[in-house]
Amino acid sequence: MSKSREQHCKNEAWVIDGPLPRDRMTPASQASPSWLQHLEERVIAGGDFWRLAEELRHEKTQSEDPAKIAAQAIPFVDIVYEMLRIAIRTGALATGTPLIEAEIGDALAVSRTPVREAMQRLSADGLLSRRKRGWEVRKLDLVQIRESYEVRMALEGFATAQAAIRASEEEVASIVAATTARSELDFDNISDRLTSNRELHGLIFAASGNERLVSAIRKNMQYYFAHRFAQFVSREEAALFQQQHEAIADAIAVRDPAEAELIARQHVKSTYLAFEKFYKLL
């Protein structure tokens, strides 16, 4: 790779799209039960958050061994936090939506104490803001969103480079296979597109071999609006994203970290520009 391209890679402020795996997360996320992952996947696919939350909570209490549930010892505040974070991140709770602690507690069948603590954590994350009575989902301006994407550029670009260095042969094969599988998807099947995108980027980030890095990436991915954004993306943009995915997979396969990071940043810029157009229509 030429020095000019390396310098270009360093100077450009680009970002990368894509959701994360749930199998290599920080301790707090590792504690999240599988039904939360299931909830997120179904909400991303376009399901109604509150109906699905009730269904999955019922499924959990009816189908799992009570001793197993007790052994997991997942604090209510963590469950409420994760559920609301999912709802906000996927757009199920739109920006500006008012949230009342008592109403949230009733909807999720928990007391107000864990709801209050969860909302305070979400406020610290920048997802909620105080109002006269309760909270509301915070609306970020485009500058804040761009800043978030720039952080993703730094974290995810580095993770992609590390994957080119550290990935096992099995991980490389999985990344290549996942990339190839994406090329065969029906453009109109948004659920499949989102799932495959999630899996591909998850494989790449996990292959970085750095769980703290993966945790930091996930922490920064607060606003995604996955399903609505995927509906907005044009066929031409989707084709470009796939070309970039293939170039990233190729760079990882030949163990070229500089090239992998550069293409990831190009992919990021393309994604941000598409998201910028989408955001202006919200």
PDB file of C-alpha atoms in Angstrom:
ATOM      1  CA  MET A   1       0.000   0.000   0.000  1.00  0.00           C
ATOM      2  CA  SER A   2       1.368   3.431  -0.950  1.00  0.00           C
ATOM      3  CA  LYS A   3       2.294   6.071   1.638  1.00  0.00           C
ATOM      4  CA  SER A   4      -0.182   8.482   0.066  1.00  0.00           C
ATOM      5  CA  ARG A   5      -3.039   6.037   0.584  1.00  0.00           C
ATOM      6  CA  GLU A   6      -1.915   5.391   4.148  1.00  0.00           C
ATOM      7  CA  GLN A   7      -1.899   9.143   4.823  1.00  0.00           C
ATOM      8  CA  HIS A   8      -5.303   9.450   3.156  1.00  0.00           C
ATOM      9  CA  CYS A   9      -6.573   6.753   5.499  1.00  0.00           C
ATOM     10  CA  LYS A  10      -5.255   8.635   8.519  1.00  0.00           C
ATOM     11  CA  ASN A  11      -6.634  12.028   7.508  1.00  0.00           C
ATOM     12  CA  GLU A  12     -10.184  11.143   6.478  1.00  0.00           C
ATOM     13  CA  ALA A  13     -12.931  11.215   9.128  1.00  0.00           C
ATOM     14  CA  TRP A  14     -15.101   8.324   8.025  1.00  0.00           C
ATOM     15  CA  VAL A  15     -17.487   5.964   9.785  1.00  0.00           C
ATOM     16  CA  ILE A  16     -18.670   2.363   9.570  1.00  0.00           C
ATOM     17  CA  ASP A  17     -22.168   0.920   9.738  1.00  0.00           C
ATOM     18  CA  GLY A  18     -23.333  -2.394  11.059  1.00  0.00           C
ATOM     19  CA  PRO A  19     -24.684  -3.919  14.240  1.00  0.00           C
ATOM     20  CA  LEU A  20     -22.771  -6.117  16.653  1.00  0.00           C
ATOM     21  CA  PRO A  21     -22.628  -9.709  17.779  1.00  0.00           C
ATOM     22  CA  ARG A  22     -24.080 -10.489  21.188  1.00  0.00           C
ATOM     23  CA  ASP A  23     -21.690 -13.339  21.919  1.00  0.00           C
ATOM     24  CA  ARG A  24     -18.555 -11.293  22.646  1.00  0.00           C
ATOM     25  CA  MET A  25     -19.628  -8.434  24.854  1.00  0.00           C
ATOM     26  CA  THR A  26     -18.567  -6.767  28.082  1.00  0.00           C
ATOM     27  CA  PRO A  27     -19.626  -8.320  31.405  1.00  0.00           C
ATOM     28  CA  ALA A  28     -22.825  -6.253  31.638  1.00  0.00           C
ATOM     29  CA  SER A  29     -23.873  -7.300  28.158  1.00  0.00           C
ATOM     30  CA  GLN A  30     -22.821 -10.894  28.644  1.00  0.00           C
ATOM     31  CA  ALA A  31     -25.240 -10.966  31.562  1.00  0.00           C
ATOM     32  CA  SER A  32     -28.141 -10.048  29.283  1.00  0.00           C
ATOM     33  CA  PRO A  33     -30.313 -13.155  28.755  1.00  0.00           C
ATOM     34  CA  SER A  34     -30.862 -14.555  25.294  1.00  0.00           C
ATOM     35  CA  TRP A  35     -34.451 -13.320  25.166  1.00  0.00           C
ATOM     36  CA  LEU A  36     -33.144  -9.736  25.093  1.00  0.00           C
ATOM     37  CA  GLN A  37     -31.098 -10.598  22.025  1.00  0.00           C
ATOM     38  CA  HIS A  38     -34.204 -12.175  20.526  1.00  0.00           C
ATOM     39  CA  LEU A  39     -36.180  -9.040  21.327  1.00  0.00           C
ATOM     40  CA  GLU A  40     -33.640  -6.791  19.621  1.00  0.00           C
ATOM     41  CA  GLU A  41     -33.558  -8.957  16.502  1.00  0.00           C
ATOM     42  CA  ARG A  42     -37.345  -8.960  16.221  1.00  0.00           C
ATOM     43  CA  VAL A  43     -37.676  -5.214  16.820  1.00  0.00           C
ATOM     44  CA  ILE A  44     -34.961  -4.521  14.230  1.00  0.00           C
ATOM     45  CA  ALA A  45     -36.929  -6.675  11.796  1.00  0.00           C
ATOM     46  CA  GLY A  46     -39.856  -4.291  12.209  1.00  0.00           C
ATOM     47  CA  GLY A  47     -41.889  -5.728  15.083  1.00  0.00           C
ATOM     48  CA  ASP A  48     -43.813  -3.666  17.632  1.00  0.00           C
ATOM     49  CA  PHE A  49     -41.544  -3.238  20.652  1.00  0.00           C
ATOM     50  CA  TRP A  50     -44.107  -3.276  23.463  1.00  0.00           C
ATOM     51  CA  ARG A  51     -46.055  -6.229  22.101  1.00  0.00           C
ATOM     52  CA  LEU A  52     -42.863  -8.206  21.551  1.00  0.00           C
ATOM     53  CA  ALA A  53     -41.531  -7.263  24.975  1.00  0.00           C
ATOM     54  CA  GLU A  54     -44.656  -8.691  26.593  1.00  0.00           C
ATOM     55  CA  GLU A  55     -44.590 -11.831  24.434  1.00  0.00           C
ATOM     56  CA  LEU A  56     -40.940 -12.552  25.101  1.00  0.00           C
ATOM     57  CA  ARG A  57     -41.225 -11.842  28.812  1.00  0.00           C
ATOM     58  CA  HIS A  58     -44.126 -14.302  28.943  1.00  0.00           C
ATOM     59  CA  GLU A  59     -42.159 -16.864  26.919  1.00  0.00           C
ATOM     60  CA  LYS A  60     -39.252 -16.545  29.329  1.00  0.00           C
ATOM     61  CA  THR A  61     -41.295 -17.106  32.465  1.00  0.00           C
ATOM     62  CA  GLN A  62     -43.263 -19.969  30.933  1.00  0.00           C
ATOM     63  CA  SER A  63     -40.527 -21.898  29.155  1.00  0.00           C
ATOM     64  CA  GLU A  64     -37.380 -21.587  31.269  1.00  0.00           C
ATOM     65  CA  ASP A  65     -36.532 -23.577  34.359  1.00  0.00           C
ATOM     66  CA  PRO A  66     -37.163 -21.302  37.408  1.00  0.00           C
ATOM     67  CA  ALA A  67     -33.907 -22.481  38.958  1.00  0.00           C
ATOM     68  CA  LYS A  68     -32.071 -21.469  35.804  1.00  0.00           C
ATOM     69  CA  ILE A  69     -33.703 -18.038  35.855  1.00  0.00           C
ATOM     70  CA  ALA A  70     -32.741 -17.560  39.504  1.00  0.00           C
ATOM     71  CA  ALA A  71     -29.189 -18.695  38.817  1.00  0.00           C
ATOM     72  CA  GLN A  72     -28.811 -16.021  36.135  1.00  0.00           C
ATOM     73  CA  ALA A  73     -29.587 -13.370  38.773  1.00  0.00           C
ATOM     74  CA  ILE A  74     -30.132 -10.622  36.209  1.00  0.00           C
ATOM     75  CA  PRO A  75     -31.058  -7.407  38.080  1.00  0.00           C
ATOM     76  CA  PHE A  76     -34.343  -5.848  36.960  1.00  0.00           C
ATOM     77  CA  VAL A  77     -32.574  -2.550  36.351  1.00  0.00           C
ATOM     78  CA  ASP A  78     -30.299  -4.214  33.779  1.00  0.00           C
ATOM     79  CA  ILE A  79     -33.257  -5.787  31.990  1.00  0.00           C
ATOM     80  CA  VAL A  80     -35.219  -2.515  31.918  1.00  0.00           C
ATOM     81  CA  TYR A  81     -32.127  -0.631  30.755  1.00  0.00           C
ATOM     82  CA  GLU A  82     -31.467  -3.087  27.918  1.00  0.00           C
ATOM     83  CA  MET A  83     -35.097  -3.169  26.812  1.00  0.00           C
ATOM     84  CA  LEU A  84     -35.407   0.626  26.686  1.00  0.00           C
ATOM     85  CA  ARG A  85     -32.011   0.964  25.020  1.00  0.00           C
ATOM     86  CA  ILE A  86     -33.161  -1.453  22.322  1.00  0.00           C
ATOM     87  CA  ALA A  87     -36.415   0.456  21.849  1.00  0.00           C
ATOM     88  CA  ILE A  88     -34.598   3.781  21.486  1.00  0.00           C
ATOM     89  CA  ARG A  89     -31.765   2.464  19.351  1.00  0.00           C
ATOM     90  CA  THR A  90     -34.082   0.766  16.871  1.00  0.00           C
ATOM     91  CA  GLY A  91     -36.446   3.733  16.658  1.00  0.00           C
ATOM     92  CA  ALA A  92     -39.319   1.866  18.334  1.00  0.00           C
ATOM     93  CA  LEU A  93     -39.311   4.784  20.779  1.00  0.00           C
ATOM     94  CA  ALA A  94     -38.940   7.819  18.550  1.00  0.00           C
ATOM     95  CA  THR A  95     -37.012  10.940  19.488  1.00  0.00           C
ATOM     96  CA  GLY A  96     -39.135  13.266  21.603  1.00  0.00           C
ATOM     97  CA  THR A  97     -41.292  10.443  22.983  1.00  0.00           C
ATOM     98  CA  PRO A  98     -42.262  11.210  26.616  1.00  0.00           C
ATOM     99  CA  LEU A  99     -41.520   8.440  29.122  1.00  0.00           C
ATOM    100  CA  ILE A 100     -43.226   8.231  32.527  1.00  0.00           C
ATOM    101  CA  GLU A 101     -41.623   5.955  35.112  1.00  0.00           C
ATOM    102  CA  ALA A 102     -44.924   4.573  36.391  1.00  0.00           C
ATOM    103  CA  GLU A 103     -46.178   3.811  32.888  1.00  0.00           C
ATOM    104  CA  ILE A 104     -42.945   2.083  31.911  1.00  0.00           C
ATOM    105  CA  GLY A 105     -43.051   0.061  35.129  1.00  0.00           C
ATOM    106  CA  ASP A 106     -46.618  -1.049  34.402  1.00  0.00           C
ATOM    107  CA  ALA A 107     -45.768  -1.960  30.818  1.00  0.00           C
ATOM    108  CA  LEU A 108     -42.776  -4.065  31.861  1.00  0.00           C
ATOM    109  CA  ALA A 109     -44.353  -5.389  35.080  1.00  0.00           C
ATOM    110  CA  VAL A 110     -41.615  -4.059  37.372  1.00  0.00           C
ATOM    111  CA  SER A 111     -41.528  -1.507  40.186  1.00  0.00           C
ATOM    112  CA  ARG A 112     -40.588   2.130  39.638  1.00  0.00           C
ATOM    113  CA  THR A 113     -37.196   1.789  41.330  1.00  0.00           C
ATOM    114  CA  PRO A 114     -35.427  -0.199  38.580  1.00  0.00           C
ATOM    115  CA  VAL A 115     -37.169   1.951  35.961  1.00  0.00           C
ATOM    116  CA  ARG A 116     -35.852   5.125  37.600  1.00  0.00           C
ATOM    117  CA  GLU A 117     -32.323   3.716  37.818  1.00  0.00           C
ATOM    118  CA  ALA A 118     -32.444   2.507  34.217  1.00  0.00           C
ATOM    119  CA  MET A 119     -33.578   5.916  32.995  1.00  0.00           C
ATOM    120  CA  GLN A 120     -30.783   7.624  34.898  1.00  0.00           C
ATOM    121  CA  ARG A 121     -28.303   5.334  33.141  1.00  0.00           C
ATOM    122  CA  LEU A 122     -29.890   6.054  29.771  1.00  0.00           C
ATOM    123  CA  SER A 123     -29.680   9.764  30.536  1.00  0.00           C
ATOM    124  CA  ALA A 124     -25.976   9.380  31.314  1.00  0.00           C
ATOM    125  CA  ASP A 125     -25.619   7.604  27.964  1.00  0.00           C
ATOM    126  CA  GLY A 126     -27.172  10.627  26.254  1.00  0.00           C
ATOM    127  CA  LEU A 127     -30.322   8.778  25.195  1.00  0.00           C
ATOM    128  CA  LEU A 128     -32.832  10.505  27.494  1.00  0.00           C
ATOM    129  CA  SER A 129     -33.317  14.045  28.757  1.00  0.00           C
ATOM    130  CA  ARG A 130     -35.338  15.381  31.696  1.00  0.00           C
ATOM    131  CA  ARG A 131     -38.687  17.076  31.211  1.00  0.00           C
ATOM    132  CA  LYS A 132     -41.142  18.579  33.702  1.00  0.00           C
ATOM    133  CA  ARG A 133     -42.825  15.252  34.297  1.00  0.00           C
ATOM    134  CA  GLY A 134     -40.577  12.307  33.613  1.00  0.00           C
ATOM    135  CA  TRP A 135     -38.219  11.886  30.701  1.00  0.00           C
ATOM    136  CA  GLU A 136     -38.193  12.027  26.937  1.00  0.00           C
ATOM    137  CA  VAL A 137     -36.147  10.353  24.236  1.00  0.00           C
ATOM    138  CA  ARG A 138     -33.439  12.815  23.359  1.00  0.00           C
ATOM    139  CA  LYS A 139     -33.240  14.165  19.833  1.00  0.00           C
ATOM    140  CA  LEU A 140     -29.680  14.501  18.624  1.00  0.00           C
ATOM    141  CA  ASP A 141     -28.778  17.109  16.065  1.00  0.00           C
ATOM    142  CA  LEU A 142     -26.745  16.216  13.016  1.00  0.00           C
ATOM    143  CA  VAL A 143     -23.518  17.509  14.561  1.00  0.00           C
ATOM    144  CA  GLN A 144     -23.890  15.098  17.469  1.00  0.00           C
ATOM    145  CA  ILE A 145     -24.669  12.242  15.127  1.00  0.00           C
ATOM    146  CA  ARG A 146     -21.635  13.047  12.998  1.00  0.00           C
ATOM    147  CA  GLU A 147     -19.472  13.080  16.106  1.00  0.00           C
ATOM    148  CA  SER A 148     -20.810   9.665  17.056  1.00  0.00           C
ATOM    149  CA  TYR A 149     -19.993   8.366  13.594  1.00  0.00           C
ATOM    150  CA  GLU A 150     -16.492   9.787  13.841  1.00  0.00           C
ATOM    151  CA  VAL A 151     -15.973   7.841  17.059  1.00  0.00           C
ATOM    152  CA  ARG A 152     -17.202   4.762  15.235  1.00  0.00           C
ATOM    153  CA  MET A 153     -14.654   5.487  12.523  1.00  0.00           C
ATOM    154  CA  ALA A 154     -11.823   5.328  15.025  1.00  0.00           C
ATOM    155  CA  LEU A 155     -13.061   2.254  16.854  1.00  0.00           C
ATOM    156  CA  GLU A 156     -14.425   0.182  13.996  1.00  0.00           C
ATOM    157  CA  GLY A 157     -11.675   1.039  11.552  1.00  0.00           C
ATOM    158  CA  PHE A 158      -9.122  -0.141  14.087  1.00  0.00           C
ATOM    159  CA  ALA A 159     -11.141  -3.287  14.809  1.00  0.00           C
ATOM    160  CA  THR A 160     -11.175  -4.139  11.104  1.00  0.00           C
ATOM    161  CA  ALA A 161      -7.414  -3.696  10.883  1.00  0.00           C
ATOM    162  CA  GLN A 162      -6.935  -5.893  13.937  1.00  0.00           C
ATOM    163  CA  ALA A 163      -9.130  -8.555  12.376  1.00  0.00           C
ATOM    164  CA  ALA A 164      -6.756  -8.679   9.401  1.00  0.00           C
ATOM    165  CA  ILE A 165      -3.901  -9.323  11.828  1.00  0.00           C
ATOM    166  CA  ARG A 166      -5.480 -11.603  14.412  1.00  0.00           C
ATOM    167  CA  ALA A 167      -8.304 -13.532  12.766  1.00  0.00           C
ATOM    168  CA  SER A 168      -7.910 -17.294  12.745  1.00  0.00           C
ATOM    169  CA  GLU A 169      -8.273 -19.147   9.462  1.00  0.00           C
ATOM    170  CA  GLU A 170     -11.711 -20.282  10.608  1.00  0.00           C
ATOM    171  CA  GLU A 171     -12.726 -16.694  11.345  1.00  0.00           C
ATOM    172  CA  VAL A 172     -11.457 -15.536   7.959  1.00  0.00           C
ATOM    173  CA  ALA A 173     -13.450 -18.287   6.262  1.00  0.00           C
ATOM    174  CA  SER A 174     -16.578 -17.253   8.180  1.00  0.00           C
ATOM    175  CA  ILE A 175     -16.135 -13.599   7.205  1.00  0.00           C
ATOM    176  CA  VAL A 176     -15.680 -14.497   3.534  1.00  0.00           C
ATOM    177  CA  ALA A 177     -18.682 -16.845   3.610  1.00  0.00           C
ATOM    178  CA  ALA A 178     -20.899 -14.248   5.299  1.00  0.00           C
ATOM    179  CA  THR A 179     -19.848 -11.654   2.726  1.00  0.00           C
ATOM    180  CA  THR A 180     -20.654 -13.987  -0.154  1.00  0.00           C
ATOM    181  CA  ALA A 181     -24.020 -14.865   1.356  1.00  0.00           C
ATOM    182  CA  ARG A 182     -24.982 -11.180   1.448  1.00  0.00           C
ATOM    183  CA  SER A 183     -24.583 -10.929  -2.315  1.00  0.00           C
ATOM    184  CA  GLU A 184     -27.372 -13.476  -2.759  1.00  0.00           C
ATOM    185  CA  LEU A 185     -29.973 -11.698  -0.621  1.00  0.00           C
ATOM    186  CA  ASP A 186     -33.262 -10.306  -1.892  1.00  0.00           C
ATOM    187  CA  PHE A 187     -33.022  -6.507  -1.666  1.00  0.00           C
ATOM    188  CA  ASP A 188     -36.661  -6.263  -0.581  1.00  0.00           C
ATOM    189  CA  ASN A 189     -36.165  -8.630   2.354  1.00  0.00           C
ATOM    190  CA  ILE A 190     -35.078  -6.039   4.895  1.00  0.00           C
ATOM    191  CA  SER A 191     -35.051  -8.474   7.801  1.00  0.00           C
ATOM    192  CA  ASP A 192     -32.545 -10.745   6.043  1.00  0.00           C
ATOM    193  CA  ARG A 193     -30.417  -7.780   5.001  1.00  0.00           C
ATOM    194  CA  LEU A 194     -30.242  -6.484   8.555  1.00  0.00           C
ATOM    195  CA  THR A 195     -29.544  -9.886  10.059  1.00  0.00           C
ATOM    196  CA  SER A 196     -26.760 -10.656   7.596  1.00  0.00           C
ATOM    197  CA  ASN A 197     -25.232  -7.206   8.063  1.00  0.00           C
ATOM    198  CA  ARG A 198     -25.289  -7.698  11.802  1.00  0.00           C
ATOM    199  CA  GLU A 199     -23.641 -11.098  11.508  1.00  0.00           C
ATOM    200  CA  LEU A 200     -20.938  -9.959   9.087  1.00  0.00           C
ATOM    201  CA  HIS A 201     -19.831  -6.955  11.107  1.00  0.00           C
ATOM    202  CA  GLY A 202     -20.095  -9.014  14.256  1.00  0.00           C
ATOM    203  CA  LEU A 203     -17.707 -11.585  12.820  1.00  0.00           C
ATOM    204  CA  ILE A 204     -15.235  -8.879  11.826  1.00  0.00           C
ATOM    205  CA  PHE A 205     -15.298  -7.148  15.200  1.00  0.00           C
ATOM    206  CA  ALA A 206     -15.057 -10.413  17.134  1.00  0.00           C
ATOM    207  CA  ALA A 207     -12.049 -11.382  15.006  1.00  0.00           C
ATOM    208  CA  SER A 208     -10.237  -8.313  16.340  1.00  0.00           C
ATOM    209  CA  GLY A 209      -9.608 -10.374  19.460  1.00  0.00           C
ATOM    210  CA  ASN A 210     -10.312  -7.420  21.752  1.00  0.00           C
ATOM    211  CA  GLU A 211     -13.487  -7.652  23.812  1.00  0.00           C
ATOM    212  CA  ARG A 212     -13.032  -4.180  25.306  1.00  0.00           C
ATOM    213  CA  LEU A 213     -12.868  -2.769  21.801  1.00  0.00           C
ATOM    214  CA  VAL A 214     -16.053  -4.602  20.833  1.00  0.00           C
ATOM    215  CA  SER A 215     -17.705  -3.272  23.992  1.00  0.00           C
ATOM    216  CA  ALA A 216     -16.680   0.293  23.147  1.00  0.00           C
ATOM    217  CA  ILE A 217     -18.075  -0.092  19.633  1.00  0.00           C
ATOM    218  CA  ARG A 218     -21.375  -1.323  20.990  1.00  0.00           C
ATOM    219  CA  LYS A 219     -21.505   1.467  23.563  1.00  0.00           C
ATOM    220  CA  ASN A 220     -21.200   4.066  20.821  1.00  0.00           C
ATOM    221  CA  MET A 221     -23.957   2.500  18.710  1.00  0.00           C
ATOM    222  CA  GLN A 222     -26.859   4.154  20.487  1.00  0.00           C
ATOM    223  CA  TYR A 223     -28.748   5.573  17.516  1.00  0.00           C
ATOM    224  CA  TYR A 224     -29.164   3.200  14.643  1.00  0.00           C
ATOM    225  CA  PHE A 225     -32.824   3.263  13.431  1.00  0.00           C
ATOM    226  CA  ALA A 226     -31.898   0.065  11.648  1.00  0.00           C
ATOM    227  CA  HIS A 227     -35.164  -0.951  10.021  1.00  0.00           C
ATOM    228  CA  ARG A 228     -36.183   2.554   8.951  1.00  0.00           C
ATOM    229  CA  PHE A 229     -32.715   3.329   7.608  1.00  0.00           C
ATOM    230  CA  ALA A 230     -32.610   0.054   5.662  1.00  0.00           C
ATOM    231  CA  GLN A 231     -35.920   0.965   4.028  1.00  0.00           C
ATOM    232  CA  PHE A 232     -34.442   4.293   2.962  1.00  0.00           C
ATOM    233  CA  VAL A 233     -31.224   2.907   1.429  1.00  0.00           C
ATOM    234  CA  SER A 234     -31.369   2.717  -2.363  1.00  0.00           C
ATOM    235  CA  ARG A 235     -30.385  -0.290  -4.459  1.00  0.00           C
ATOM    236  CA  GLU A 236     -27.357   1.627  -5.695  1.00  0.00           C
ATOM    237  CA  GLU A 237     -26.233   2.404  -2.150  1.00  0.00           C
ATOM    238  CA  ALA A 238     -26.788  -1.194  -1.075  1.00  0.00           C
ATOM    239  CA  ALA A 239     -24.702  -2.400  -4.026  1.00  0.00           C
ATOM    240  CA  LEU A 240     -21.898  -0.023  -3.044  1.00  0.00           C
ATOM    241  CA  PHE A 241     -22.003  -1.241   0.556  1.00  0.00           C
ATOM    242  CA  GLN A 242     -21.730  -4.827  -0.668  1.00  0.00           C
ATOM    243  CA  GLN A 243     -18.735  -3.997  -2.874  1.00  0.00           C
ATOM    244  CA  GLN A 244     -17.059  -2.461   0.156  1.00  0.00           C
ATOM    245  CA  HIS A 245     -17.891  -5.497   2.292  1.00  0.00           C
ATOM    246  CA  GLU A 246     -16.236  -7.709  -0.308  1.00  0.00           C
ATOM    247  CA  ALA A 247     -13.149  -5.491  -0.440  1.00  0.00           C
ATOM    248  CA  ILE A 248     -12.876  -5.593   3.355  1.00  0.00           C
ATOM    249  CA  ALA A 249     -13.185  -9.382   3.378  1.00  0.00           C
ATOM    250  CA  ASP A 250     -10.509  -9.651   0.685  1.00  0.00           C
ATOM    251  CA  ALA A 251      -8.127  -7.432   2.664  1.00  0.00           C
ATOM    252  CA  ILE A 252      -8.669  -9.466   5.811  1.00  0.00           C
ATOM    253  CA  ALA A 253      -8.120 -12.697   3.884  1.00  0.00           C
ATOM    254  CA  VAL A 254      -4.729 -11.540   2.563  1.00  0.00           C
ATOM    255  CA  ARG A 255      -3.748 -10.111   5.968  1.00  0.00           C
ATOM    256  CA  ASP A 256      -3.476  -6.477   4.878  1.00  0.00           C
ATOM    257  CA  PRO A 257      -4.545  -4.397   7.909  1.00  0.00           C
ATOM    258  CA  ALA A 258      -3.858  -1.008   6.302  1.00  0.00           C
ATOM    259  CA  GLU A 259      -5.988  -1.854   3.284  1.00  0.00           C
ATOM    260  CA  ALA A 260      -8.704  -3.355   5.484  1.00  0.00           C
ATOM    261  CA  GLU A 261      -8.903  -0.178   7.547  1.00  0.00           C
ATOM    262  CA  LEU A 262      -8.867   2.084   4.505  1.00  0.00           C
ATOM    263  CA  ILE A 263     -11.736   0.252   2.813  1.00  0.00           C
ATOM    264  CA  ALA A 264     -13.644   0.151   6.102  1.00  0.00           C
ATOM    265  CA  ARG A 265     -13.336   3.926   6.289  1.00  0.00           C
ATOM    266  CA  GLN A 266     -14.559   4.267   2.731  1.00  0.00           C
ATOM    267  CA  HIS A 267     -17.495   2.077   3.669  1.00  0.00           C
ATOM    268  CA  VAL A 268     -18.071   4.301   6.661  1.00  0.00           C
ATOM    269  CA  LYS A 269     -18.152   7.491   4.658  1.00  0.00           C
ATOM    270  CA  SER A 270     -20.674   6.000   2.259  1.00  0.00           C
ATOM    271  CA  THR A 271     -22.872   4.925   5.141  1.00  0.00           C
ATOM    272  CA  TYR A 272     -22.722   8.275   6.893  1.00  0.00           C
ATOM    273  CA  LEU A 273     -23.660  10.155   3.730  1.00  0.00           C
ATOM    274  CA  ALA A 274     -26.666   7.878   3.261  1.00  0.00           C
ATOM    275  CA  PHE A 275     -27.637   8.266   6.917  1.00  0.00           C
ATOM    276  CA  GLU A 276     -27.316  12.042   6.679  1.00  0.00           C
ATOM    277  CA  LYS A 277     -29.921  12.100   3.901  1.00  0.00           C
ATOM    278  CA  PHE A 278     -32.143   9.772   5.905  1.00  0.00           C
ATOM    279  CA  TYR A 279     -31.842  11.862   9.086  1.00  0.00           C
ATOM    280  CA  LYS A 280     -32.999  15.034   7.333  1.00  0.00           C
ATOM    281  CA  LEU A 281     -36.293  13.295   6.539  1.00  0.00           C
ATOM    282  CA  LEU A 282     -37.008  12.265  10.154  1.00  0.00           C
TER     283      LEU A 282
END
